[in-house]
Tab-separated table of C-alpha atoms in Angstrom:
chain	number	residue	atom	x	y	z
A	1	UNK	CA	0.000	0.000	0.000
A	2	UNK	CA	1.074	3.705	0.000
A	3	UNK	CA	3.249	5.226	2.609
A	4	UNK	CA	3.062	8.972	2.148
A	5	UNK	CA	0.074	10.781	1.068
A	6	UNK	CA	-0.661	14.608	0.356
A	7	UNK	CA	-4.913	15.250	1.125
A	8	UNK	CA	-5.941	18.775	-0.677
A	9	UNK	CA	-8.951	19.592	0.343
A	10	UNK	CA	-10.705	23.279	2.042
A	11	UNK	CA	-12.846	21.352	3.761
A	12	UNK	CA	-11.588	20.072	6.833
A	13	UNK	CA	-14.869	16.857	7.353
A	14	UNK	CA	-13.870	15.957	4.206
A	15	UNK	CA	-10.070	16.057	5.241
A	16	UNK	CA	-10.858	14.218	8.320
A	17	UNK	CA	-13.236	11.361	6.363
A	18	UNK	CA	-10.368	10.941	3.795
A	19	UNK	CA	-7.732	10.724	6.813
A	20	UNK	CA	-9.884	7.787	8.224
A	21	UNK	CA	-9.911	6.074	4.996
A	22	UNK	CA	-6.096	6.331	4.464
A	23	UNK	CA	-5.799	5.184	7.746
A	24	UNK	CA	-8.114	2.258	7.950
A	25	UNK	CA	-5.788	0.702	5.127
A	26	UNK	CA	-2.796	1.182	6.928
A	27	UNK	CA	-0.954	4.339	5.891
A	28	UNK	CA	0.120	6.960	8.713
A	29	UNK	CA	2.328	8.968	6.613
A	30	UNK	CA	-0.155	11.746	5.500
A	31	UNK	CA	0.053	15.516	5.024
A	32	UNK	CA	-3.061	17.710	4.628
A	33	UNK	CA	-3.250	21.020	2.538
A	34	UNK	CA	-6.016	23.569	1.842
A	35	UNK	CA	-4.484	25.484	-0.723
A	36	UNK	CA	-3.244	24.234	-4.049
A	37	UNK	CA	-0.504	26.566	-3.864
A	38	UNK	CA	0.507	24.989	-0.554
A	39	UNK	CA	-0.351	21.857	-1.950
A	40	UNK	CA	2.167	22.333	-5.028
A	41	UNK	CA	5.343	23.194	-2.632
A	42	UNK	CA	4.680	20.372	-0.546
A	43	UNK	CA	4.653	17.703	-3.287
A	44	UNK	CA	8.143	19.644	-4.239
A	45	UNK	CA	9.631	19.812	-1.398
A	46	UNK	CA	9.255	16.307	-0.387
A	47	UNK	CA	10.849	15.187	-3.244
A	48	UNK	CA	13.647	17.789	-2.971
A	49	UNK	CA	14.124	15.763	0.467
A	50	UNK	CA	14.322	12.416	-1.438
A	51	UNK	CA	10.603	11.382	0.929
A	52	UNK	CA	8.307	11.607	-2.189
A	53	UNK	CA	4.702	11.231	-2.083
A	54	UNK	CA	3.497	8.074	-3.102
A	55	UNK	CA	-0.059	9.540	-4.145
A	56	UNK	CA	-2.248	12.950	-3.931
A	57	UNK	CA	-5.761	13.110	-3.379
A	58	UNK	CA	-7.106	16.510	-4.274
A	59	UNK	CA	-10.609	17.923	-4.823
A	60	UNK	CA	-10.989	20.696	-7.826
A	61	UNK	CA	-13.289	23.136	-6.221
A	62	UNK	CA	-11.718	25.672	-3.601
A	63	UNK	CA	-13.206	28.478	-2.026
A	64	UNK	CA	-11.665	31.807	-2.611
A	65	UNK	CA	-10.996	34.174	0.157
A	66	UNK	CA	-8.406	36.982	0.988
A	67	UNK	CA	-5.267	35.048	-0.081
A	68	UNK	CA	-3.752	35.584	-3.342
A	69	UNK	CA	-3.042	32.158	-5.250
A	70	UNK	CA	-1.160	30.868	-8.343
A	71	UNK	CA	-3.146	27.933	-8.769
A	72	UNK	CA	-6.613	28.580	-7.682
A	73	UNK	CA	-8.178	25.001	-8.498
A	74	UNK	CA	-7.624	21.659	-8.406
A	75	UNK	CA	-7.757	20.843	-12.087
A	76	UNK	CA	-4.940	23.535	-12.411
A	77	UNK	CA	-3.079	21.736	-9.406
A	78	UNK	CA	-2.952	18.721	-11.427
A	79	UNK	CA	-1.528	20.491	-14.186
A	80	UNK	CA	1.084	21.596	-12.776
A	81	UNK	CA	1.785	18.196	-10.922
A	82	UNK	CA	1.814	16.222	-14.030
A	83	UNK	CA	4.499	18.902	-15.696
A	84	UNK	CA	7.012	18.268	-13.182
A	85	UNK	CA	5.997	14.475	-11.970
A	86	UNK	CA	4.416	12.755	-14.445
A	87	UNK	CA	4.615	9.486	-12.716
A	88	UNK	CA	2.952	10.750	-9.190
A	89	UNK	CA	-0.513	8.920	-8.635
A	90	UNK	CA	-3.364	11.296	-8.414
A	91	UNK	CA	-7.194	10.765	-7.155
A	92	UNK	CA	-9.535	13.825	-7.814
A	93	UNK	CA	-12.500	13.544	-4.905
A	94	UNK	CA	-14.791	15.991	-6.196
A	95	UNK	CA	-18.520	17.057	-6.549
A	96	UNK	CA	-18.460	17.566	-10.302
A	97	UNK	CA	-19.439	15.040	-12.206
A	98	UNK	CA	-19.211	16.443	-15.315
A	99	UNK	CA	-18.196	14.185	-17.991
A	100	UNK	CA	-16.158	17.069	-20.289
A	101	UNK	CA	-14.156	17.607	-17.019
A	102	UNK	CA	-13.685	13.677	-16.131
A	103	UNK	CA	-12.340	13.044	-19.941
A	104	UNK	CA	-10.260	16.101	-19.968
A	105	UNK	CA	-8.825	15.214	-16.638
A	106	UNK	CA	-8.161	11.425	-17.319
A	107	UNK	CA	-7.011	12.092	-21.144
A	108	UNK	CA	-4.536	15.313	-21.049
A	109	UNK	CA	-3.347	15.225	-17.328
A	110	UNK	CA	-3.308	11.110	-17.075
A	111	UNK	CA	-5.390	11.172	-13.673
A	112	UNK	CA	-5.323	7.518	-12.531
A	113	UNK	CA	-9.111	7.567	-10.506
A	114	UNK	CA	-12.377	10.281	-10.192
A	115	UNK	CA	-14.175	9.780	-7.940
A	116	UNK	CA	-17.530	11.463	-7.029
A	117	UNK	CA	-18.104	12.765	-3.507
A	118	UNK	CA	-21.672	11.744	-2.748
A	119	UNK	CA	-23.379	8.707	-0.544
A	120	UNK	CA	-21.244	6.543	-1.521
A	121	UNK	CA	-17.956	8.301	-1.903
A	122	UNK	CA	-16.229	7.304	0.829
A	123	UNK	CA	-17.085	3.407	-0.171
A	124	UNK	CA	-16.098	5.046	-3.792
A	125	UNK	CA	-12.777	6.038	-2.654
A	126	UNK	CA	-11.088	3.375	-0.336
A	127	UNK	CA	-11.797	1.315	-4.194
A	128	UNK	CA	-10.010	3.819	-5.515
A	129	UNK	CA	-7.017	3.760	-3.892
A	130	UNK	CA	-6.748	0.197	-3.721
A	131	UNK	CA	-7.186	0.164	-7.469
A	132	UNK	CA	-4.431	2.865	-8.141
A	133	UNK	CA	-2.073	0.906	-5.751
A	134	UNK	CA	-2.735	-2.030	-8.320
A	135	UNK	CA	-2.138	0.363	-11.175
A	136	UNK	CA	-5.684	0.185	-12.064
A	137	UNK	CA	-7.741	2.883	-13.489
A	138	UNK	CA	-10.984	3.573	-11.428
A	139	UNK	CA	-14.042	6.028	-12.110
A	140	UNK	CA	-16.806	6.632	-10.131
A	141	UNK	CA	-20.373	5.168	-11.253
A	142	UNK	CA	-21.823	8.407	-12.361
A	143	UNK	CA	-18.689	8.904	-14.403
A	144	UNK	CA	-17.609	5.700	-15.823
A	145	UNK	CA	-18.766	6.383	-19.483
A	146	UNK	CA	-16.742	9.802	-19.636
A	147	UNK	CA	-14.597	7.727	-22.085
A	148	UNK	CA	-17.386	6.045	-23.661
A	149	UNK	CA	-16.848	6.378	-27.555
A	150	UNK	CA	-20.448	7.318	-27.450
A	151	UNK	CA	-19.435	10.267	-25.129
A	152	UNK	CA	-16.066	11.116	-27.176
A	153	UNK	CA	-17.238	14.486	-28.209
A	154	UNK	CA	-15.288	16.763	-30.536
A	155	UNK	CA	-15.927	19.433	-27.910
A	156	UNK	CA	-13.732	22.744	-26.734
A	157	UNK	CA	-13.527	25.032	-24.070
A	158	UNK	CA	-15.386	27.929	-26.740
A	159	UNK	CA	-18.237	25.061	-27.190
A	160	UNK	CA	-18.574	25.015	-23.646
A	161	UNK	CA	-18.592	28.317	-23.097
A	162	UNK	CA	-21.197	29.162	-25.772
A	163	UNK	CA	-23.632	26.259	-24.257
A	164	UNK	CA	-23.436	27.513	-20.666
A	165	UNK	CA	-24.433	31.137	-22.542
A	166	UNK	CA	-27.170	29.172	-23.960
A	167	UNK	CA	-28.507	27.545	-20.521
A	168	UNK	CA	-28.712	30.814	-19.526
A	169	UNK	CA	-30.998	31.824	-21.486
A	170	UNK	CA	-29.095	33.928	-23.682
A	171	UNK	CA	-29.644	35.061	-27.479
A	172	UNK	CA	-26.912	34.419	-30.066
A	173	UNK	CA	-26.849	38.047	-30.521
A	174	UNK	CA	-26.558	38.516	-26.524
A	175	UNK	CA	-23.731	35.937	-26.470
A	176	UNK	CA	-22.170	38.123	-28.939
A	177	UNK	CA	-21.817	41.101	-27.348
A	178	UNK	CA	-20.607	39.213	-24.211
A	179	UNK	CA	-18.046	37.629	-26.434
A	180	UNK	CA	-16.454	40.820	-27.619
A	181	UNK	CA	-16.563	42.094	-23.937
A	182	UNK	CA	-15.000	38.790	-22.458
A	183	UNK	CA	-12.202	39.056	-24.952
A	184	UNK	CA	-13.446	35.670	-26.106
A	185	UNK	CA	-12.888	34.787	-29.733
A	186	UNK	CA	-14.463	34.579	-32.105
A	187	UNK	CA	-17.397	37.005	-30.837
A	188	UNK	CA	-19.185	37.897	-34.648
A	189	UNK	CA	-22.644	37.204	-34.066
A	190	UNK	CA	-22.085	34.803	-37.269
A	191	UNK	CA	-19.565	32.663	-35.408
A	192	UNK	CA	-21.758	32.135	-32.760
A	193	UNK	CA	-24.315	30.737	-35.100
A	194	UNK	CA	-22.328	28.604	-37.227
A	195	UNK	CA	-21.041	26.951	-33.971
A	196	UNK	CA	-24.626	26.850	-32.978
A	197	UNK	CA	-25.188	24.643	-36.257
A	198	UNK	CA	-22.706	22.720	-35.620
A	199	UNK	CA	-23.896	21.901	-32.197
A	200	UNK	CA	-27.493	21.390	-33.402
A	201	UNK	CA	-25.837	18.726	-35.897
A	202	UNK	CA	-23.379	17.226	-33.590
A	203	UNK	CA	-25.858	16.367	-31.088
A	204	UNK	CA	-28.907	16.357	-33.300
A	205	UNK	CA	-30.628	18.949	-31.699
A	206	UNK	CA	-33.722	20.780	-33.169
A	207	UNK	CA	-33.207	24.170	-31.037
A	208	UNK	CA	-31.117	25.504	-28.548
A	209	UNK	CA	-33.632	24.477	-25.651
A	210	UNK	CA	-33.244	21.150	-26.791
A	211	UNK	CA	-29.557	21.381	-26.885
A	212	UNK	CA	-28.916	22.445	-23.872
A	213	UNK	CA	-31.429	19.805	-22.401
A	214	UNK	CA	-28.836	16.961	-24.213
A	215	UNK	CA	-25.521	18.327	-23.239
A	216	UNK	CA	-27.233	18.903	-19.352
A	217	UNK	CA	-28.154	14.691	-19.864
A	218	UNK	CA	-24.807	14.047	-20.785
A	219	UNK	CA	-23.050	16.025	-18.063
A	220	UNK	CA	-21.102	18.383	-20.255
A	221	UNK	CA	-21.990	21.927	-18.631
């Protein structure tokens, strides 16, 4: 089993459930952090020491408040873990459950297990770890056909972006002018349809409503 593991979480039930976990399967070595900046120096120091973590369990949601940070969430902690250790196991234990998120995650920053925080979460993640030490892969339930070729989306941050728009209720034409204000390109208001069409095609949508109802289904915003 493991022997040294970093715990980045804000919340400190959830660091104390997680701590019981690690514990109940035998591993004393662990270090808790709140910040992912804090989180980030720790994982470097320890191997500057030659004592490397064996594994990091981090959520991706964390609350703002007066400090100033570098890395601000946990997807971005990951990141920047997997530029400098690309071998170092890492669990996200997180609320979202969208699948975009999940398959970006697993497929660009090679997480090796998601798992869901919910009823069955804790259950959820004393699997996971088990699983990682075995070099297994392991996903959550509500996640585990993120990589479903059925799921394997040709889908980008601007599609995103533009859908989220959309479940707000938002016109192309209001979209538009957000666009250009956001500094988020391309902002004409005939971009925004002819990604629209796309979408409609894509997903084979007859209007936006309906749309946004599919891409809700399927997790992606």
């Amino acid at each position: 089993m493991f022997n040294k593991v970093l715990i980045v979480d804000d919340h400190d039930d959830v660091n104390k459930s997680v701590l019981d976990i690690l514990q109940s399967l035998g591993i004393s070595n662990i270090k808790k952090a709140q910040y992912c900046d804090d989180a980030f120096l720790k994982v470097k120091k320890a191997e500057f020491d030659k004592e490397p973590f064996d594994l990091v369990i981090s959520d991706l949601s964390f609350k703002e408040d007066h400090r100033e940070c570098k890395l601000c969430s946990g997807e971005e902690l990951v990141a920047a873990l997997r530029e400098d250790y690309s071998a170092l196991p890492i669990i996200v234990y997180s609320m979202k459950d969208q699948l975009q998120k999940v398959r970006r995650l697993i497929k660009h920053f090679h997480v090796n297990a998601y798992v869901c925080k919910d009823r069955r979460g804790t259950a959820e993640l004393e699997k996971a770890i088990t699983a990682v030490h075995n070099d297994e892969q392991f996903l959550s339930h509500q996640v585990q056909h993120a990589l479903s070729p059925k799921t394997n989306l040709e889908i980008d941050d601007y599609d995103l972006e533009l859908l989220k728009q959309l479940s707000f209720g938002f016109s192309k034409e209001q979209i538009s002018v957000l666009f250009k204000e956001s500094n988020i390109v391309p902002s004409s208001l005939s971009s925004i349809e002819k990604r629209q069409n796309k979408l409609f095609i894509q997903f084979k949508a007859n209007n936006a409503t309906h749309l946004v109802s599919i891409v809700k289904d399927l997790g992606l915003i």
